[in-house]
CSV table of C-alpha atoms and ligand atoms in Angstrom, one decimal:
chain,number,residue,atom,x,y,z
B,1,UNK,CA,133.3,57.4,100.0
B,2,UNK,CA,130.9,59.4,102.0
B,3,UNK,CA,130.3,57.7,105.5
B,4,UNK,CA,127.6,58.9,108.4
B,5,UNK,CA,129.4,59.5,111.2
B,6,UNK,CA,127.8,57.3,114.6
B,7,UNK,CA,124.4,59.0,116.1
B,8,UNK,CA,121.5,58.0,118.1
B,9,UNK,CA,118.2,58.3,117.4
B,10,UNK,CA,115.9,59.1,120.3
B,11,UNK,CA,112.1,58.0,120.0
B,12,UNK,CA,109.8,60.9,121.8
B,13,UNK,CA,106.4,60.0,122.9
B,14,UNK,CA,104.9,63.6,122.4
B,15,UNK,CA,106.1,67.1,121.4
B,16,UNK,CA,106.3,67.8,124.7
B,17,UNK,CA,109.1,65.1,125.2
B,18,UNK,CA,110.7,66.2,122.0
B,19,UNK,CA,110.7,69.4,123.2
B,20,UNK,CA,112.9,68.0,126.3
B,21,UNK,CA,115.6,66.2,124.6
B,22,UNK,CA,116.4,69.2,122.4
B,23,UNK,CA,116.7,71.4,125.6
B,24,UNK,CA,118.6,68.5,127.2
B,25,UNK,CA,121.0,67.3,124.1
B,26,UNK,CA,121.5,71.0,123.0
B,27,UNK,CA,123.9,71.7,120.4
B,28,UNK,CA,124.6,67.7,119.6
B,29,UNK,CA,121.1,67.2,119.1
B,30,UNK,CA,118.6,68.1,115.5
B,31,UNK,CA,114.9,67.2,114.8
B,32,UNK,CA,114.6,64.2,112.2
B,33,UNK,CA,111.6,63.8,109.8
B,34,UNK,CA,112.2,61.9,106.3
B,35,UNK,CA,115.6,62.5,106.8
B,36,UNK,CA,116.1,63.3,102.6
B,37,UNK,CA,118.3,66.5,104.0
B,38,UNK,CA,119.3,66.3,106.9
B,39,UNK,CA,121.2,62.5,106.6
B,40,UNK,CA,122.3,64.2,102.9
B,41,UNK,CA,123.5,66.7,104.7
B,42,UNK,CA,125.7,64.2,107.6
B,43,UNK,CA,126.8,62.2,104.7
B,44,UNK,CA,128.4,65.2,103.2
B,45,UNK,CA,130.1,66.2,107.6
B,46,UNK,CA,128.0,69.8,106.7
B,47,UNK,CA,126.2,69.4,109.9
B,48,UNK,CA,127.0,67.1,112.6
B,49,UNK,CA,125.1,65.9,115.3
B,50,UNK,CA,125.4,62.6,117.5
B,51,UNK,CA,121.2,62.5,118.7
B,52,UNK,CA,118.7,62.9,116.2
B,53,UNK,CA,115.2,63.1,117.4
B,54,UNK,CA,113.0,61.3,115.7
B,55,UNK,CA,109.7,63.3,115.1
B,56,UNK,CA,107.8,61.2,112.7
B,57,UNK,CA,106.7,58.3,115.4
B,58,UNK,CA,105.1,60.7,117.0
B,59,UNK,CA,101.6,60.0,117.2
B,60,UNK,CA,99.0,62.1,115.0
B,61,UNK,CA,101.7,64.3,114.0
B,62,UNK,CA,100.9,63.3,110.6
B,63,UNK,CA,97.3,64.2,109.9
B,64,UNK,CA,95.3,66.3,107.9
B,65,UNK,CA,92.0,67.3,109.2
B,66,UNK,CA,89.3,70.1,107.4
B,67,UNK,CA,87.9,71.8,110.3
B,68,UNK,CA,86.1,75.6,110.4
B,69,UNK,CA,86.9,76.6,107.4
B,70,UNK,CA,90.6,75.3,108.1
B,71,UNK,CA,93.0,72.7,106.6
B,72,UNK,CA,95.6,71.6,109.5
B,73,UNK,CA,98.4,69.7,107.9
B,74,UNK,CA,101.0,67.7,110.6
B,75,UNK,CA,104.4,68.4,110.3
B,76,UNK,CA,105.6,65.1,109.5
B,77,UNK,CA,102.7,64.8,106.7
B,78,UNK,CA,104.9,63.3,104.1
B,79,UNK,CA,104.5,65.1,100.4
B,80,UNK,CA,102.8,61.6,99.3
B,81,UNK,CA,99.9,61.9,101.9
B,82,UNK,CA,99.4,65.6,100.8
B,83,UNK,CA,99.5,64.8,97.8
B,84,UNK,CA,96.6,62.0,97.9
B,85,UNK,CA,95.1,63.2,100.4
B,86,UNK,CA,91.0,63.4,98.8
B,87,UNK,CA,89.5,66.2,101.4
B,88,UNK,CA,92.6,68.3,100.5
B,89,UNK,CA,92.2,67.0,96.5
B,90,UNK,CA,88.7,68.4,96.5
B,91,UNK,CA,89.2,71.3,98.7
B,92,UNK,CA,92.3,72.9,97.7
B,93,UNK,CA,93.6,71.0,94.1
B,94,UNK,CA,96.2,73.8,93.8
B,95,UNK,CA,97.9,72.5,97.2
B,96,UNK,CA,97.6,68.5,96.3
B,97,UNK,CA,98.8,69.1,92.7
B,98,UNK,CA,101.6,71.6,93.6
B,99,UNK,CA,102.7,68.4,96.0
B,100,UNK,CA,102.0,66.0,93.3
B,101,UNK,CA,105.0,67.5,91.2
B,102,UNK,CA,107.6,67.5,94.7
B,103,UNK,CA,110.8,65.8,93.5
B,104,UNK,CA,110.5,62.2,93.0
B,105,UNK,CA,108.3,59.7,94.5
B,106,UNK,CA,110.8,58.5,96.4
B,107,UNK,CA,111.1,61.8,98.2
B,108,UNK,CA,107.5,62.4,98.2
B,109,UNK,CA,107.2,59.4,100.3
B,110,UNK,CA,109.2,59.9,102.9
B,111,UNK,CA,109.9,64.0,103.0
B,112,UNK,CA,107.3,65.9,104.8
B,113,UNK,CA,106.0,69.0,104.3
B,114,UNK,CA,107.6,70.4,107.7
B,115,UNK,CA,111.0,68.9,106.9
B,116,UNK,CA,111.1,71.0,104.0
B,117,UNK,CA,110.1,74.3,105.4
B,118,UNK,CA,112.3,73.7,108.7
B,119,UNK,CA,115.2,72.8,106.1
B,120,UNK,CA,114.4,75.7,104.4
B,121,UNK,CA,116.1,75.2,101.3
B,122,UNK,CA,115.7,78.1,98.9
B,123,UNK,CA,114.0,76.0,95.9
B,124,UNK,CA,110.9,74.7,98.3
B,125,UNK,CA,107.7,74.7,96.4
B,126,UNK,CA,104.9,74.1,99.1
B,127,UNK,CA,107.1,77.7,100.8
B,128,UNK,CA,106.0,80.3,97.2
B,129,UNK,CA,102.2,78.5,97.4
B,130,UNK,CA,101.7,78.9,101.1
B,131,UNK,CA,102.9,82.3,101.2
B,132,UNK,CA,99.9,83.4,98.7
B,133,UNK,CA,97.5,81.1,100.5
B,134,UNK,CA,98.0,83.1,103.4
B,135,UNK,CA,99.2,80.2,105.7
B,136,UNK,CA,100.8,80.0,109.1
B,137,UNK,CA,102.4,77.6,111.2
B,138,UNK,CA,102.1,76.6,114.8
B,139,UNK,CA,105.4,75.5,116.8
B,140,UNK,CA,105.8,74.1,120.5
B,141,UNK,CA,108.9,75.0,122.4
B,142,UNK,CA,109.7,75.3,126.5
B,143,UNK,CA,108.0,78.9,126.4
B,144,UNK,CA,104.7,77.2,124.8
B,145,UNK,CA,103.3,77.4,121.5
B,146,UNK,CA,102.9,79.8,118.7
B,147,UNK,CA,101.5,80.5,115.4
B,148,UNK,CA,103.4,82.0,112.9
B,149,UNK,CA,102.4,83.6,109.3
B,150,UNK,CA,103.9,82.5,106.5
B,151,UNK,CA,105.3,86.0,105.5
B,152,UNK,CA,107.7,85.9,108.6
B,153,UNK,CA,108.6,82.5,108.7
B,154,UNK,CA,111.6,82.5,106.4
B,155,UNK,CA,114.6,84.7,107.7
B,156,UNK,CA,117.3,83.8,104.7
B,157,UNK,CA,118.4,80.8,102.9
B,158,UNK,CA,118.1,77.6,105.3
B,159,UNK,CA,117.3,79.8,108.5
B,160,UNK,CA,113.7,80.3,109.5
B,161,UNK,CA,112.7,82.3,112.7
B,162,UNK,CA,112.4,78.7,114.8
B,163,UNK,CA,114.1,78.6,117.8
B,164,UNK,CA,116.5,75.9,118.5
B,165,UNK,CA,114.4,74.4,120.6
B,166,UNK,CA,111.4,74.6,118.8
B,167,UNK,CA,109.4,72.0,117.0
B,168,UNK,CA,107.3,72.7,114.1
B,169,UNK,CA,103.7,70.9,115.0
B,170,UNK,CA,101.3,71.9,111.8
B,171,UNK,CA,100.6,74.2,109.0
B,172,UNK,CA,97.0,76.0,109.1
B,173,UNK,CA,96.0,77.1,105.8
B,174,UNK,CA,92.7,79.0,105.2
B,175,UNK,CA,89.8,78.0,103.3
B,176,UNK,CA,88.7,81.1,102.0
B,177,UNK,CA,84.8,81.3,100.9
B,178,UNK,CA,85.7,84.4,99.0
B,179,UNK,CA,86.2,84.2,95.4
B,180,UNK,CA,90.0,83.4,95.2
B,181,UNK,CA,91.5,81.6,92.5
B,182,UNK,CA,95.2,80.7,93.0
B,183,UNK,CA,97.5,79.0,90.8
B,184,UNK,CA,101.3,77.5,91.2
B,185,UNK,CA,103.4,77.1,88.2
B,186,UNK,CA,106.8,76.4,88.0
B,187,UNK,CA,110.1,75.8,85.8
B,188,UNK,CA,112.4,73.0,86.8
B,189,UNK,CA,115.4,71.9,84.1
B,190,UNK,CA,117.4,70.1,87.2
B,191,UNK,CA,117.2,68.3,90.8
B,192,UNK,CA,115.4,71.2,92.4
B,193,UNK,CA,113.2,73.9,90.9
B,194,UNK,CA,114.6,76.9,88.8
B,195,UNK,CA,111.3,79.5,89.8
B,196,UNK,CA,108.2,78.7,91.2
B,197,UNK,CA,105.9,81.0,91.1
B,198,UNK,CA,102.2,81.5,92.9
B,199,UNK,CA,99.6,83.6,92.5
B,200,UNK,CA,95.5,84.7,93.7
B,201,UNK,CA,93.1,86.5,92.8
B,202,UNK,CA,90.5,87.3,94.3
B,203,UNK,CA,87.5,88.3,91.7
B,204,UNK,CA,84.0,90.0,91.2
B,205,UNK,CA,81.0,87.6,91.1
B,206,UNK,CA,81.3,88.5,87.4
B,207,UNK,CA,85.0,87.9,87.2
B,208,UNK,CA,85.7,90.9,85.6
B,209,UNK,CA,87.1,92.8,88.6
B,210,UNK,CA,90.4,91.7,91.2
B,211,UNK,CA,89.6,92.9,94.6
B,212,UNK,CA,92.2,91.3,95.7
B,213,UNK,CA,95.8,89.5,94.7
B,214,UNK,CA,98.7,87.7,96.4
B,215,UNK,CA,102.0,86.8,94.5
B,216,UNK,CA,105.0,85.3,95.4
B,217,UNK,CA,108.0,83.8,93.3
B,218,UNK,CA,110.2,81.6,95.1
B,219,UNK,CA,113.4,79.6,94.3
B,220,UNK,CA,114.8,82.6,92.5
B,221,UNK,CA,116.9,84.1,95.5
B,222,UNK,CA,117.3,83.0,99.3
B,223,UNK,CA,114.1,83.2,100.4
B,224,UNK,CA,110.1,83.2,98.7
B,225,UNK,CA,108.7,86.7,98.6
B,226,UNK,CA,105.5,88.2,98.1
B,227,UNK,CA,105.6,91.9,96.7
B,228,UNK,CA,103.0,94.6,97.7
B,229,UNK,CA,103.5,96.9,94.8
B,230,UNK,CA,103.0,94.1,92.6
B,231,UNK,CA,100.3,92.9,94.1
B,232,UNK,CA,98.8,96.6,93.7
B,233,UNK,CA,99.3,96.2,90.3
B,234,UNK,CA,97.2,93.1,89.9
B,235,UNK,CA,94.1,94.2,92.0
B,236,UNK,CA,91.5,96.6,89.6
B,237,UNK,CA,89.5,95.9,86.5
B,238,UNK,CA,90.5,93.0,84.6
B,239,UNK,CA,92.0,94.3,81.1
B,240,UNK,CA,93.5,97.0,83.2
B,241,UNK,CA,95.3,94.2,85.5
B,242,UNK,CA,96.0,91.5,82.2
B,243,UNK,CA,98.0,94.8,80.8
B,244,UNK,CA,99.4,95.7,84.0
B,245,UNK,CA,101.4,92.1,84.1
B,246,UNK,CA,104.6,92.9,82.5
B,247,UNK,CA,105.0,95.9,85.4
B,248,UNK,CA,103.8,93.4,88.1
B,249,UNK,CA,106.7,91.0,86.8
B,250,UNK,CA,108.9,93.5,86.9
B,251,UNK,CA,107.9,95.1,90.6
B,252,UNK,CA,107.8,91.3,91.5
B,253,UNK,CA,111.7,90.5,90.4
B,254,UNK,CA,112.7,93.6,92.1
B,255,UNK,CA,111.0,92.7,95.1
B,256,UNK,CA,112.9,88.8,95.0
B,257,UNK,CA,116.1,90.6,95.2
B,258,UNK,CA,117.7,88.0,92.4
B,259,UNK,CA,121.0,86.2,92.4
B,260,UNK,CA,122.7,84.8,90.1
B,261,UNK,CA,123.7,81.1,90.7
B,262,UNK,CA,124.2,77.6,89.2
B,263,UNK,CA,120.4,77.6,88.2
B,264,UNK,CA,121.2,81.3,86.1
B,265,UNK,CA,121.9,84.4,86.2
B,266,UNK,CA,119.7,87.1,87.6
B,267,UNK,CA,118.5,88.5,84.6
B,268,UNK,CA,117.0,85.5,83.1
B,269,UNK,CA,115.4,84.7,86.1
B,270,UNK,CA,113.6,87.9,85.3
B,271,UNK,CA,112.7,87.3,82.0
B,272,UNK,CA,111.4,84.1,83.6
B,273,UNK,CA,109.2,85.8,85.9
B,274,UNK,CA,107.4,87.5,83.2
B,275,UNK,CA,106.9,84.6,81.3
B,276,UNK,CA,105.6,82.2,84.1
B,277,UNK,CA,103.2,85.4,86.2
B,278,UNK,CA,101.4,85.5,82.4
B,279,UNK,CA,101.1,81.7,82.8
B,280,UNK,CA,100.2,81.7,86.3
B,281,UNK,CA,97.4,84.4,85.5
B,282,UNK,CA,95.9,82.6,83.0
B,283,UNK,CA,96.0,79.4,85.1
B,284,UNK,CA,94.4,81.4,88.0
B,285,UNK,CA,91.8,82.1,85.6
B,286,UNK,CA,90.9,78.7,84.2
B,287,UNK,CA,92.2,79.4,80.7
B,288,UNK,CA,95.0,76.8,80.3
E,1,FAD,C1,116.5,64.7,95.2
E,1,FAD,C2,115.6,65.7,95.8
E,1,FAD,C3,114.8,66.5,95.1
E,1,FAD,C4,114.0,67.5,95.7
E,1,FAD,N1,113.2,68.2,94.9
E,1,FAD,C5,112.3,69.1,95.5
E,1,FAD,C6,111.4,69.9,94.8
E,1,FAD,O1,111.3,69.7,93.5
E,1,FAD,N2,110.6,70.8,95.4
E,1,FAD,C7,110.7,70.9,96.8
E,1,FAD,O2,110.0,71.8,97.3
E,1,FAD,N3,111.6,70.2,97.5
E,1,FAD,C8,112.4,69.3,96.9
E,1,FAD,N4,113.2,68.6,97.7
E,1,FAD,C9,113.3,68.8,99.1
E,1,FAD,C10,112.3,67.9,99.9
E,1,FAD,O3,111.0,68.4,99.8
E,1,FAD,C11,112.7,67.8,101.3
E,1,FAD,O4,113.9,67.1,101.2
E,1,FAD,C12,111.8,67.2,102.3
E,1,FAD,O5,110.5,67.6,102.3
E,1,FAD,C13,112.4,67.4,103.6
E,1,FAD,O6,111.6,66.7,104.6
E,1,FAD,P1,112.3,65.6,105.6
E,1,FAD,O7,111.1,65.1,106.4
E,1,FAD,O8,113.0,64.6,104.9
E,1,FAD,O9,113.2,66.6,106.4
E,1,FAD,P2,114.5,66.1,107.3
E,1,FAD,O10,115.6,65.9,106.3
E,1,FAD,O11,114.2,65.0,108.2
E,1,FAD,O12,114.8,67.5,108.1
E,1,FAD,C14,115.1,68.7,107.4
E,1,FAD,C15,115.4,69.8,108.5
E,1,FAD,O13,114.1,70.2,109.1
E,1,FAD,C16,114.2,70.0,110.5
E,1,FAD,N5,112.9,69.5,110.9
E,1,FAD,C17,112.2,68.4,110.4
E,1,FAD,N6,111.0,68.3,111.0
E,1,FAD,C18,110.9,69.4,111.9
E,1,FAD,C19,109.9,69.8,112.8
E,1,FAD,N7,108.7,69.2,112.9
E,1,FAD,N8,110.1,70.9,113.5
E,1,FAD,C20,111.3,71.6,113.4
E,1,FAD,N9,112.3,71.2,112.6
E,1,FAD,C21,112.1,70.1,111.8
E,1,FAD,C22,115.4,69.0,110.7
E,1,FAD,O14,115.9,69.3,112.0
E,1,FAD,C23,116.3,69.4,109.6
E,1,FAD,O15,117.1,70.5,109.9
E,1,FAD,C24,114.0,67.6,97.1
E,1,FAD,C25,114.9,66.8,97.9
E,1,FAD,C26,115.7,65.9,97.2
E,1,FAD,C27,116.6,65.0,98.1
């Protein structure tokens, strides 16, 4: 039988204060959110820790406000709140739909979107899509706060480049009035996903033209990637780019330094990168 050893949970007022108890509990101590890993992760004595802070009471670490040209998401937004929220719905459907597909509702309800980058758990959907969206995130620590992009917030599987006494406030994603079009899809056969996979382009006022193009596949080895010289490949005249895609694939996979593990083997999870970047192409482009 799997039993959670004793712990306290500690109620901060403010970041600030949360800030504090990490500093003042040190090793014994971890941030809590939803709790869908971390408690998993007690139950099964992989981590350990007698104080858990207790981030999600704090006030208006939850919301998610549209301001200059900016969505700000809380930390301890759950996947749920995301996922209805109707600003985000009409502003950024890619984001709110991606969300909508999160585990279970369960999860959805009470995981947030900062409890799973934090985690960083190698099959994270919201981490592929916010890479191409070009998102950072702010954290609050005792030398003050920062923004960090997207592209250097994972360092490897479950580490992120957080110190330990920093708490993840928000996530700042761009509302771009260029002409981007991004799409997520992804492939899932159990708990977690296999590959997800995200991709924009940014177009022409005719559409026949990329200027521009972000890709990342994530879930496929430790950490999400984005790769440049796939990205290359994806940016020029349209027929040129549509029969540049099995080479993007390809640059992409070797960019996502594959592994092979209980989801498959690395050379499948190629062959499903070129399957799902053809899917997420056409998806980008509003043609299934
Ligand atoms: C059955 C199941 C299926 C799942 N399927 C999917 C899926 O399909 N796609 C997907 O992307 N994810 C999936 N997940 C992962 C899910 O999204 C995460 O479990 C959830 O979002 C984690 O959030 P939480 O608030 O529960 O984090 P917690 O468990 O509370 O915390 C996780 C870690 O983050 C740290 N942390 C939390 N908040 C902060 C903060 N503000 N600052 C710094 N550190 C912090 C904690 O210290 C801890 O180390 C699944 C999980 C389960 C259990």
């Amino acid at each position: 039988m799997m039993l959670l050893r004793r712990f306290e949970i500690h109620q901060p007022s403010n970041v600030a204060e949360a800030v504090q108890m990490l500093g003042h509990f040190g090793e014994d101590a971890s941030l809590y959110a939803g709790g869908t890993e971390l408690l998993l992760a007690m139950k099964h004595d992989v981590l350990r820790y007698k104080h858990l802070i207790d981030v999600k009471v704090i006030p208006g670490l939850d919301s998610i406000e549209l301001y200059d040209g900016m969505i700000r998401i809380g930390a301890t937004a759950t996947h749920r709140s995301i996922e209805r929220s109707a600003p985000l719905r009409s502003r950024l459907p890619v984001f709110t739909n991606m969300e909508s597909l999160v585990a279970n509702v369960r999860v959805r309800n009470t995981g947030t979107l900062g409890g799973n980058l934090c985690f960083a758990e190698p099959h994270s959907d919201p981490a592929t899509l916010l890479l191409v969206l070009g998102a950072s995130v702010a954290a609050e620590g005792p030398q003050g706060r920062r923004e960090i992009p997207m592209d250097d917030f994972f360092t490897g599987a479950y580490e992120t480049c957080l110190g330990r006494n920093e708490v993840l406030t928000g996530i700042h994603i761009p509302l771009s009035t260029r002409r981007w079009r991004p799409a997520y899809v992804k492939f899932q056969v159990h708990e977690r996903p296999m590959l997800g996979l995200a991709l924009a382009l940014e177009t022409t006022d005719d559409g026949e033209t990329f200027c521009g193009a972000r890709v990342a596949v994530g879930c496929v080895s430790p950490c999400a990637r984005r790769a440049a010289a796939a990205e290359g490949l994806l940016t020029g005249p349209r027929s040129q780019v549509e029969r540049n895609l099995p080479l993007a694939a390809e640059a992409l996979a070797d960019a996502a330094e594959l592994i092979d593990d209980q989801q498959g083997s690395a050379e499948y999870k190629r062959h499903l990168i070129q399957v799902f970047l053809r899917r997420a192409f056409l998806k980008a482009l509003g043609q299934n």
